Amino acid sequence: MKDIVEKLIEKSKEAFIMAIEIYNKPTIHYRIEGFSFFICNAWELMLKAHMINKFGYPSIYYKDNPNRTITLEKCIEQIFTNNKAPLRLNLEKIIDLRNTSTHFITEEYEMVYIPLFQSCVFNFNEKMSEFHNVDMTELIPQNFLTLSVSMKSLDVNEIRAKYPIELADKLINTNSTITEMISENNQGFAIRVEHYHYLTKDKNKATSHVYIDKNAATPATIIKELKDPNDTHKYTAKNCIKEINKRLKKLGISLVFNMHHFKLFCNYYEIKTNPKLCYTYKVTSNPTYSYSMQTIELIVEEIKKDPINIIGNLKNRQKK
């Protein structure tokens, strides 16, 4: 039994690496479909190994056909029982792509699915660690887990001109559905890919050029900086604590970080007054706060310096 689980995990790791390598290789034109095939295979093997450990060897076979193992869809239903969980929705959409790819192959799928792919990669790494204590970043450097992205956006008119009406409608409808789902779910479902444009007077630093026409019929104003706090400061205090504990565990630090500790850091480092670390919502008489990834990184880095004494030191400093 142990040998079977180990073989499934090894094959799962290989399938995952194949998915990443295929997607990040620019010379492969079949990379979208190839990624979906291999990432689904990686998940299926990994989940079946988990099911054997949790439910026993027979659990990966159909009860009425003990010679046939269950599908990835069935594995997902068994392990992720909440059918509205972002991680499950993410996998189901990628399975749809895998099934679709055998009939409709278009380059434009990349623009639609890349946010889901990126989230799927991170989800796999997290669950492989949780279920089997395997850290995929030991096999693939962390920076390679970030998928390469096409800079081109989806053009509806171009799609309609390029493909038959049935295929064009399918692709456009899929894009609309996924875009709506992204807005309704968290990073477990999709990690949005955003391109930022900056103004510079140095032409050597520019990749494209624009100019302001004072005689234009509609005047324009340049906004130097615009940020959505829902994107830049998306962590509640509880989510910060959860992410900090996850990182501390991965670093082998035994400290269990809690709300009291979080408040100590907020007070000492004046996190709530730093707009880079905290956003204050003043809609009601009692303000609420959300935090950026920089807050999490700051706290983890400070704990790493002295994990045993950091909390006691913060208490003593604040007393002074």
PDB file of C-alpha atoms in Angstrom, residues 72-302:
ATOM      1  CA  LEU A  72     -10.563  13.232 -11.239  1.00  0.00           C
ATOM      2  CA  GLU A  73     -14.063  14.697 -10.932  1.00  0.00           C
ATOM      3  CA  LYS A  74     -14.996  11.983  -8.437  1.00  0.00           C
ATOM      4  CA  CYS A  75     -11.778  12.532  -6.480  1.00  0.00           C
ATOM      5  CA  ILE A  76     -12.575  16.226  -6.183  1.00  0.00           C
ATOM      6  CA  GLU A  77     -16.099  15.480  -4.950  1.00  0.00           C
ATOM      7  CA  GLN A  78     -14.700  13.159  -2.280  1.00  0.00           C
ATOM      8  CA  ILE A  79     -11.957  15.466  -1.001  1.00  0.00           C
ATOM      9  CA  PHE A  80     -13.380  18.956  -1.532  1.00  0.00           C
ATOM     10  CA  THR A  81     -16.984  18.438  -0.481  1.00  0.00           C
ATOM     11  CA  ASN A  82     -17.976  22.106  -0.645  1.00  0.00           C
ATOM     12  CA  ASN A  83     -19.047  22.546  -4.283  1.00  0.00           C
ATOM     13  CA  LYS A  84     -18.758  26.340  -3.980  1.00  0.00           C
ATOM     14  CA  ALA A  85     -15.162  26.340  -2.702  1.00  0.00           C
ATOM     15  CA  PRO A  86     -12.934  28.450  -5.007  1.00  0.00           C
ATOM     16  CA  LEU A  87     -10.298  25.699  -5.249  1.00  0.00           C
ATOM     17  CA  ARG A  88     -12.903  23.169  -6.413  1.00  0.00           C
ATOM     18  CA  LEU A  89     -14.441  25.621  -8.892  1.00  0.00           C
ATOM     19  CA  ASN A  90     -10.965  26.311 -10.244  1.00  0.00           C
ATOM     20  CA  LEU A  91     -10.267  22.633 -10.866  1.00  0.00           C
ATOM     21  CA  GLU A  92     -13.659  22.036 -12.445  1.00  0.00           C
ATOM     22  CA  LYS A  93     -13.099  24.861 -14.940  1.00  0.00           C
ATOM     23  CA  ILE A  94      -9.667  23.537 -15.888  1.00  0.00           C
ATOM     24  CA  ILE A  95     -11.136  20.061 -16.335  1.00  0.00           C
ATOM     25  CA  ASP A  96     -13.678  21.641 -18.697  1.00  0.00           C
ATOM     26  CA  LEU A  97     -10.776  23.094 -20.669  1.00  0.00           C
ATOM     27  CA  ARG A  98      -8.998  19.741 -20.773  1.00  0.00           C
ATOM     28  CA  ASN A  99     -12.144  18.134 -22.177  1.00  0.00           C
ATOM     29  CA  THR A 100     -12.756  21.005 -24.610  1.00  0.00           C
ATOM     30  CA  SER A 101      -9.198  20.996 -25.895  1.00  0.00           C
ATOM     31  CA  THR A 102      -9.737  17.706 -27.669  1.00  0.00           C
ATOM     32  CA  HIS A 103     -12.289  19.425 -29.926  1.00  0.00           C
ATOM     33  CA  PHE A 104     -11.512  23.155 -29.982  1.00  0.00           C
ATOM     34  CA  ILE A 105      -7.929  24.321 -30.026  1.00  0.00           C
ATOM     35  CA  THR A 106      -7.399  28.087 -30.016  1.00  0.00           C
ATOM     36  CA  GLU A 107      -4.516  30.250 -28.884  1.00  0.00           C
ATOM     37  CA  GLU A 108      -6.944  32.685 -27.258  1.00  0.00           C
ATOM     38  CA  TYR A 109      -7.706  30.238 -24.441  1.00  0.00           C
ATOM     39  CA  GLU A 110      -4.514  31.471 -22.786  1.00  0.00           C
ATOM     40  CA  MET A 111      -5.972  34.953 -22.238  1.00  0.00           C
ATOM     41  CA  VAL A 112      -9.083  33.450 -20.656  1.00  0.00           C
ATOM     42  CA  TYR A 113      -7.534  30.781 -18.448  1.00  0.00           C
ATOM     43  CA  ILE A 114      -4.155  32.135 -17.277  1.00  0.00           C
ATOM     44  CA  PRO A 115      -5.605  33.558 -13.997  1.00  0.00           C
ATOM     45  CA  LEU A 116      -7.020  30.084 -13.255  1.00  0.00           C
ATOM     46  CA  PHE A 117      -3.804  28.321 -14.237  1.00  0.00           C
ATOM     47  CA  GLN A 118      -1.733  30.467 -11.887  1.00  0.00           C
ATOM     48  CA  SER A 119      -4.066  29.838  -8.987  1.00  0.00           C
ATOM     49  CA  CYS A 120      -4.161  26.110  -9.775  1.00  0.00           C
ATOM     50  CA  VAL A 121      -0.355  25.913  -9.583  1.00  0.00           C
ATOM     51  CA  PHE A 122      -0.267  27.544  -6.151  1.00  0.00           C
ATOM     52  CA  ASN A 123      -3.214  25.438  -4.929  1.00  0.00           C
ATOM     53  CA  PHE A 124      -1.434  22.253  -5.990  1.00  0.00           C
ATOM     54  CA  ASN A 125       1.730  23.222  -4.139  1.00  0.00           C
ATOM     55  CA  GLU A 126      -0.293  23.996  -1.014  1.00  0.00           C
ATOM     56  CA  LYS A 127      -2.286  20.722  -1.075  1.00  0.00           C
ATOM     57  CA  MET A 128       0.734  18.591  -1.924  1.00  0.00           C
ATOM     58  CA  SER A 129       2.382  20.024   1.177  1.00  0.00           C
ATOM     59  CA  GLU A 130      -0.758  19.611   3.321  1.00  0.00           C
ATOM     60  CA  PHE A 131      -1.630  16.069   2.200  1.00  0.00           C
ATOM     61  CA  HIS A 132       1.815  14.540   1.608  1.00  0.00           C
ATOM     62  CA  ASN A 133       4.325  16.899   3.234  1.00  0.00           C
ATOM     63  CA  VAL A 134       5.959  17.492  -0.153  1.00  0.00           C
ATOM     64  CA  ASP A 135       7.209  20.990  -0.990  1.00  0.00           C
ATOM     65  CA  MET A 136       7.228  21.395  -4.774  1.00  0.00           C
ATOM     66  CA  THR A 137       9.514  24.436  -4.499  1.00  0.00           C
ATOM     67  CA  GLU A 138      12.280  21.988  -3.602  1.00  0.00           C
ATOM     68  CA  LEU A 139      11.866  20.521  -7.106  1.00  0.00           C
ATOM     69  CA  ILE A 140      10.997  23.719  -8.979  1.00  0.00           C
ATOM     70  CA  PRO A 141      12.363  27.111  -7.850  1.00  0.00           C
ATOM     71  CA  GLN A 142       9.630  29.417  -6.525  1.00  0.00           C
ATOM     72  CA  ASN A 143      10.084  31.918  -9.381  1.00  0.00           C
ATOM     73  CA  PHE A 144       9.319  29.223 -11.980  1.00  0.00           C
ATOM     74  CA  LEU A 145       5.905  28.636 -10.408  1.00  0.00           C
ATOM     75  CA  THR A 146       4.902  32.015 -11.818  1.00  0.00           C
ATOM     76  CA  LEU A 147       3.670  31.268 -15.316  1.00  0.00           C
ATOM     77  CA  SER A 148       4.721  33.347 -18.310  1.00  0.00           C
ATOM     78  CA  VAL A 149       1.875  35.505 -19.586  1.00  0.00           C
ATOM     79  CA  SER A 150       0.761  36.766 -22.971  1.00  0.00           C
ATOM     80  CA  MET A 151       0.518  40.558 -23.093  1.00  0.00           C
ATOM     81  CA  LYS A 152      -2.304  40.407 -25.630  1.00  0.00           C
ATOM     82  CA  SER A 153      -5.891  40.956 -24.514  1.00  0.00           C
ATOM     83  CA  LEU A 154      -8.974  39.181 -25.835  1.00  0.00           C
ATOM     84  CA  ASP A 155     -10.512  41.066 -28.777  1.00  0.00           C
ATOM     85  CA  VAL A 156     -14.132  40.049 -29.415  1.00  0.00           C
ATOM     86  CA  ASN A 157     -14.215  41.441 -32.963  1.00  0.00           C
ATOM     87  CA  GLU A 158     -10.994  39.650 -33.826  1.00  0.00           C
ATOM     88  CA  ILE A 159     -12.350  36.383 -32.426  1.00  0.00           C
ATOM     89  CA  ARG A 160     -15.531  36.641 -34.515  1.00  0.00           C
ATOM     90  CA  ALA A 161     -13.510  37.374 -37.648  1.00  0.00           C
ATOM     91  CA  LYS A 162     -11.020  34.576 -37.045  1.00  0.00           C
ATOM     92  CA  TYR A 163     -13.234  31.625 -36.069  1.00  0.00           C
ATOM     93  CA  PRO A 164     -16.540  30.015 -37.109  1.00  0.00           C
ATOM     94  CA  ILE A 165     -19.543  31.468 -35.261  1.00  0.00           C
ATOM     95  CA  GLU A 166     -20.025  28.416 -32.992  1.00  0.00           C
ATOM     96  CA  LEU A 167     -16.416  28.437 -31.796  1.00  0.00           C
ATOM     97  CA  ALA A 168     -16.305  32.232 -31.478  1.00  0.00           C
ATOM     98  CA  ASP A 169     -19.486  32.284 -29.382  1.00  0.00           C
ATOM     99  CA  LYS A 170     -18.195  29.483 -27.171  1.00  0.00           C
ATOM    100  CA  LEU A 171     -14.907  31.275 -26.489  1.00  0.00           C
ATOM    101  CA  ILE A 172     -16.571  34.650 -25.847  1.00  0.00           C
ATOM    102  CA  ASN A 173     -19.185  33.105 -23.534  1.00  0.00           C
ATOM    103  CA  THR A 174     -16.494  31.194 -21.658  1.00  0.00           C
ATOM    104  CA  ASN A 175     -14.535  34.386 -21.174  1.00  0.00           C
ATOM    105  CA  SER A 176     -17.622  36.206 -19.836  1.00  0.00           C
ATOM    106  CA  THR A 177     -18.460  33.374 -17.432  1.00  0.00           C
ATOM    107  CA  ILE A 178     -14.925  33.099 -16.063  1.00  0.00           C
ATOM    108  CA  THR A 179     -14.558  36.879 -15.732  1.00  0.00           C
ATOM    109  CA  GLU A 180     -17.728  36.981 -13.638  1.00  0.00           C
ATOM    110  CA  MET A 181     -16.566  34.050 -11.492  1.00  0.00           C
ATOM    111  CA  ILE A 182     -13.200  35.748 -10.888  1.00  0.00           C
ATOM    112  CA  SER A 183     -14.984  38.793  -9.490  1.00  0.00           C
ATOM    113  CA  GLU A 184     -17.030  36.573  -7.145  1.00  0.00           C
ATOM    114  CA  ASN A 185     -14.201  34.392  -5.786  1.00  0.00           C
ATOM    115  CA  ASN A 186     -10.861  34.758  -4.045  1.00  0.00           C
ATOM    116  CA  GLN A 187      -7.335  33.739  -5.067  1.00  0.00           C
ATOM    117  CA  GLY A 188      -8.207  30.081  -4.616  1.00  0.00           C
ATOM    118  CA  PHE A 189     -10.128  30.355  -7.884  1.00  0.00           C
ATOM    119  CA  ALA A 190      -8.027  32.786  -9.895  1.00  0.00           C
ATOM    120  CA  ILE A 191      -5.084  35.141  -9.600  1.00  0.00           C
ATOM    121  CA  ARG A 192      -5.742  38.095 -11.832  1.00  0.00           C
ATOM    122  CA  VAL A 193      -3.015  39.105 -14.220  1.00  0.00           C
ATOM    123  CA  GLU A 194      -2.755  42.862 -14.421  1.00  0.00           C
ATOM    124  CA  HIS A 195      -0.580  45.077 -16.580  1.00  0.00           C
ATOM    125  CA  TYR A 196       0.435  48.441 -15.164  1.00  0.00           C
ATOM    126  CA  HIS A 197       1.274  51.416 -17.336  1.00  0.00           C
ATOM    127  CA  TYR A 198       3.460  54.257 -16.122  1.00  0.00           C
ATOM    128  CA  LEU A 199       4.258  57.635 -17.613  1.00  0.00           C
ATOM    129  CA  THR A 200       7.881  58.570 -18.086  1.00  0.00           C
ATOM    130  CA  LYS A 201       9.647  61.426 -19.836  1.00  0.00           C
ATOM    131  CA  ASP A 202      12.601  59.193 -20.678  1.00  0.00           C
ATOM    132  CA  LYS A 203      11.856  57.605 -24.070  1.00  0.00           C
ATOM    133  CA  ASN A 204      14.610  55.035 -23.525  1.00  0.00           C
ATOM    134  CA  LYS A 205      12.606  53.532 -20.670  1.00  0.00           C
ATOM    135  CA  ALA A 206       9.338  53.405 -22.624  1.00  0.00           C
ATOM    136  CA  THR A 207       7.911  50.432 -24.514  1.00  0.00           C
ATOM    137  CA  SER A 208       5.173  52.537 -26.171  1.00  0.00           C
ATOM    138  CA  HIS A 209       4.535  56.228 -26.726  1.00  0.00           C
ATOM    139  CA  VAL A 210       1.544  58.534 -26.195  1.00  0.00           C
ATOM    140  CA  TYR A 211       1.042  62.273 -26.283  1.00  0.00           C
ATOM    141  CA  ILE A 212      -1.521  64.738 -24.974  1.00  0.00           C
ATOM    142  CA  ASP A 213      -3.505  66.642 -27.593  1.00  0.00           C
ATOM    143  CA  LYS A 214      -4.666  69.964 -26.169  1.00  0.00           C
ATOM    144  CA  ASN A 215      -7.014  70.425 -29.131  1.00  0.00           C
ATOM    145  CA  ALA A 216      -8.852  67.134 -28.574  1.00  0.00           C
ATOM    146  CA  ALA A 217     -12.669  67.320 -28.507  1.00  0.00           C
ATOM    147  CA  THR A 218     -12.737  65.522 -25.149  1.00  0.00           C
ATOM    148  CA  PRO A 219     -10.148  66.823 -22.660  1.00  0.00           C
ATOM    149  CA  ALA A 220      -8.240  64.298 -20.539  1.00  0.00           C
ATOM    150  CA  THR A 221      -6.545  64.476 -17.170  1.00  0.00           C
ATOM    151  CA  ILE A 222      -3.562  62.325 -16.231  1.00  0.00           C
ATOM    152  CA  ILE A 223      -4.075  60.482 -12.968  1.00  0.00           C
ATOM    153  CA  LYS A 224      -0.644  59.746 -11.505  1.00  0.00           C
ATOM    154  CA  GLU A 225      -1.700  56.790  -9.382  1.00  0.00           C
ATOM    155  CA  LEU A 226      -4.907  54.830  -8.877  1.00  0.00           C
ATOM    156  CA  LYS A 227      -5.129  51.701  -6.774  1.00  0.00           C
ATOM    157  CA  ASP A 228      -8.007  49.519  -5.666  1.00  0.00           C
ATOM    158  CA  PRO A 229      -7.616  48.563  -1.973  1.00  0.00           C
ATOM    159  CA  ASN A 230      -9.514  45.349  -2.712  1.00  0.00           C
ATOM    160  CA  ASP A 231      -6.485  44.309  -4.760  1.00  0.00           C
ATOM    161  CA  THR A 232      -3.613  45.891  -2.831  1.00  0.00           C
ATOM    162  CA  HIS A 233      -4.957  45.424   0.731  1.00  0.00           C
ATOM    163  CA  LYS A 234      -7.104  42.322   0.537  1.00  0.00           C
ATOM    164  CA  TYR A 235      -6.215  40.579   3.808  1.00  0.00           C
ATOM    165  CA  THR A 236      -8.314  40.816   6.950  1.00  0.00           C
ATOM    166  CA  ALA A 237      -6.549  40.434  10.291  1.00  0.00           C
ATOM    167  CA  LYS A 238      -7.704  36.787  10.470  1.00  0.00           C
ATOM    168  CA  ASN A 239      -6.418  36.083   6.979  1.00  0.00           C
ATOM    169  CA  CYS A 240      -3.094  37.694   7.855  1.00  0.00           C
ATOM    170  CA  ILE A 241      -2.767  35.463  10.914  1.00  0.00           C
ATOM    171  CA  LYS A 242      -3.621  32.368   8.860  1.00  0.00           C
ATOM    172  CA  GLU A 243      -1.028  33.208   6.201  1.00  0.00           C
ATOM    173  CA  ILE A 244       1.626  34.088   8.817  1.00  0.00           C
ATOM    174  CA  ASN A 245       1.115  30.762  10.600  1.00  0.00           C
ATOM    175  CA  LYS A 246       1.346  28.929   7.281  1.00  0.00           C
ATOM    176  CA  ARG A 247       4.676  30.590   6.510  1.00  0.00           C
ATOM    177  CA  LEU A 248       6.038  30.051  10.017  1.00  0.00           C
ATOM    178  CA  LYS A 249       5.183  26.357   9.827  1.00  0.00           C
ATOM    179  CA  LYS A 250       6.953  26.095   6.481  1.00  0.00           C
ATOM    180  CA  LEU A 251      10.034  27.754   8.026  1.00  0.00           C
ATOM    181  CA  GLY A 252       9.984  25.286  10.931  1.00  0.00           C
ATOM    182  CA  ILE A 253       9.172  27.983  13.503  1.00  0.00           C
ATOM    183  CA  SER A 254       6.970  26.596  16.285  1.00  0.00           C
ATOM    184  CA  LEU A 255       5.371  29.916  17.293  1.00  0.00           C
ATOM    185  CA  VAL A 256       1.570  29.854  16.924  1.00  0.00           C
ATOM    186  CA  PHE A 257       0.753  33.395  15.893  1.00  0.00           C
ATOM    187  CA  ASN A 258      -2.543  34.775  17.220  1.00  0.00           C
ATOM    188  CA  MET A 259      -4.646  37.948  17.278  1.00  0.00           C
ATOM    189  CA  HIS A 260      -2.902  39.263  20.393  1.00  0.00           C
ATOM    190  CA  HIS A 261       0.464  38.952  18.648  1.00  0.00           C
ATOM    191  CA  PHE A 262      -0.932  40.663  15.555  1.00  0.00           C
ATOM    192  CA  LYS A 263      -2.097  43.633  17.631  1.00  0.00           C
ATOM    193  CA  LEU A 264       1.348  43.881  19.248  1.00  0.00           C
ATOM    194  CA  PHE A 265       2.965  44.176  15.811  1.00  0.00           C
ATOM    195  CA  CYS A 266       0.330  46.654  14.601  1.00  0.00           C
ATOM    196  CA  ASN A 267       0.920  48.909  17.611  1.00  0.00           C
ATOM    197  CA  TYR A 268       4.701  48.733  17.690  1.00  0.00           C
ATOM    198  CA  TYR A 269       5.272  49.117  13.948  1.00  0.00           C
ATOM    199  CA  GLU A 270       2.342  51.548  13.564  1.00  0.00           C
ATOM    200  CA  ILE A 271       0.967  49.389  10.790  1.00  0.00           C
ATOM    201  CA  LYS A 272      -2.501  50.967  10.769  1.00  0.00           C
ATOM    202  CA  THR A 273      -1.068  54.404  10.032  1.00  0.00           C
ATOM    203  CA  ASN A 274       1.092  53.202   7.141  1.00  0.00           C
ATOM    204  CA  PRO A 275      -0.896  53.273   3.856  1.00  0.00           C
ATOM    205  CA  LYS A 276       1.440  50.727   2.280  1.00  0.00           C
ATOM    206  CA  LEU A 277       0.598  48.237   5.005  1.00  0.00           C
ATOM    207  CA  CYS A 278      -2.988  49.029   5.944  1.00  0.00           C
ATOM    208  CA  TYR A 279      -6.099  50.526   4.363  1.00  0.00           C
ATOM    209  CA  THR A 280      -8.735  52.121   6.601  1.00  0.00           C
ATOM    210  CA  TYR A 281     -12.402  51.977   5.613  1.00  0.00           C
ATOM    211  CA  LYS A 282     -14.250  54.922   7.125  1.00  0.00           C
ATOM    212  CA  VAL A 283     -17.733  54.182   5.813  1.00  0.00           C
ATOM    213  CA  THR A 284     -19.162  53.708   9.319  1.00  0.00           C
ATOM    214  CA  SER A 285     -18.447  55.410  12.642  1.00  0.00           C
ATOM    215  CA  ASN A 286     -16.180  52.478  13.562  1.00  0.00           C
ATOM    216  CA  PRO A 287     -13.422  52.148  10.936  1.00  0.00           C
ATOM    217  CA  THR A 288     -12.402  48.718   9.644  1.00  0.00           C
ATOM    218  CA  TYR A 289      -8.993  47.720   8.360  1.00  0.00           C
ATOM    219  CA  SER A 290      -7.514  45.538   5.642  1.00  0.00           C
ATOM    220  CA  TYR A 291      -3.851  44.730   5.140  1.00  0.00           C
ATOM    221  CA  SER A 292      -1.423  44.252   2.274  1.00  0.00           C
ATOM    222  CA  MET A 293       0.940  41.373   1.574  1.00  0.00           C
ATOM    223  CA  GLN A 294       3.745  43.648   2.817  1.00  0.00           C
ATOM    224  CA  THR A 295       2.242  43.462   6.317  1.00  0.00           C
ATOM    225  CA  ILE A 296       2.501  39.679   6.293  1.00  0.00           C
ATOM    226  CA  GLU A 297       6.056  39.778   4.953  1.00  0.00           C
ATOM    227  CA  LEU A 298       7.128  42.381   7.531  1.00  0.00           C
ATOM    228  CA  ILE A 299       5.826  40.327  10.452  1.00  0.00           C
ATOM    229  CA  VAL A 300       7.312  37.046   9.194  1.00  0.00           C
ATOM    230  CA  GLU A 301      10.707  38.642   8.582  1.00  0.00           C
ATOM    231  CA  GLU A 302      10.769  40.154  12.084  1.00  0.00           C
TER     232      GLU A 302
END
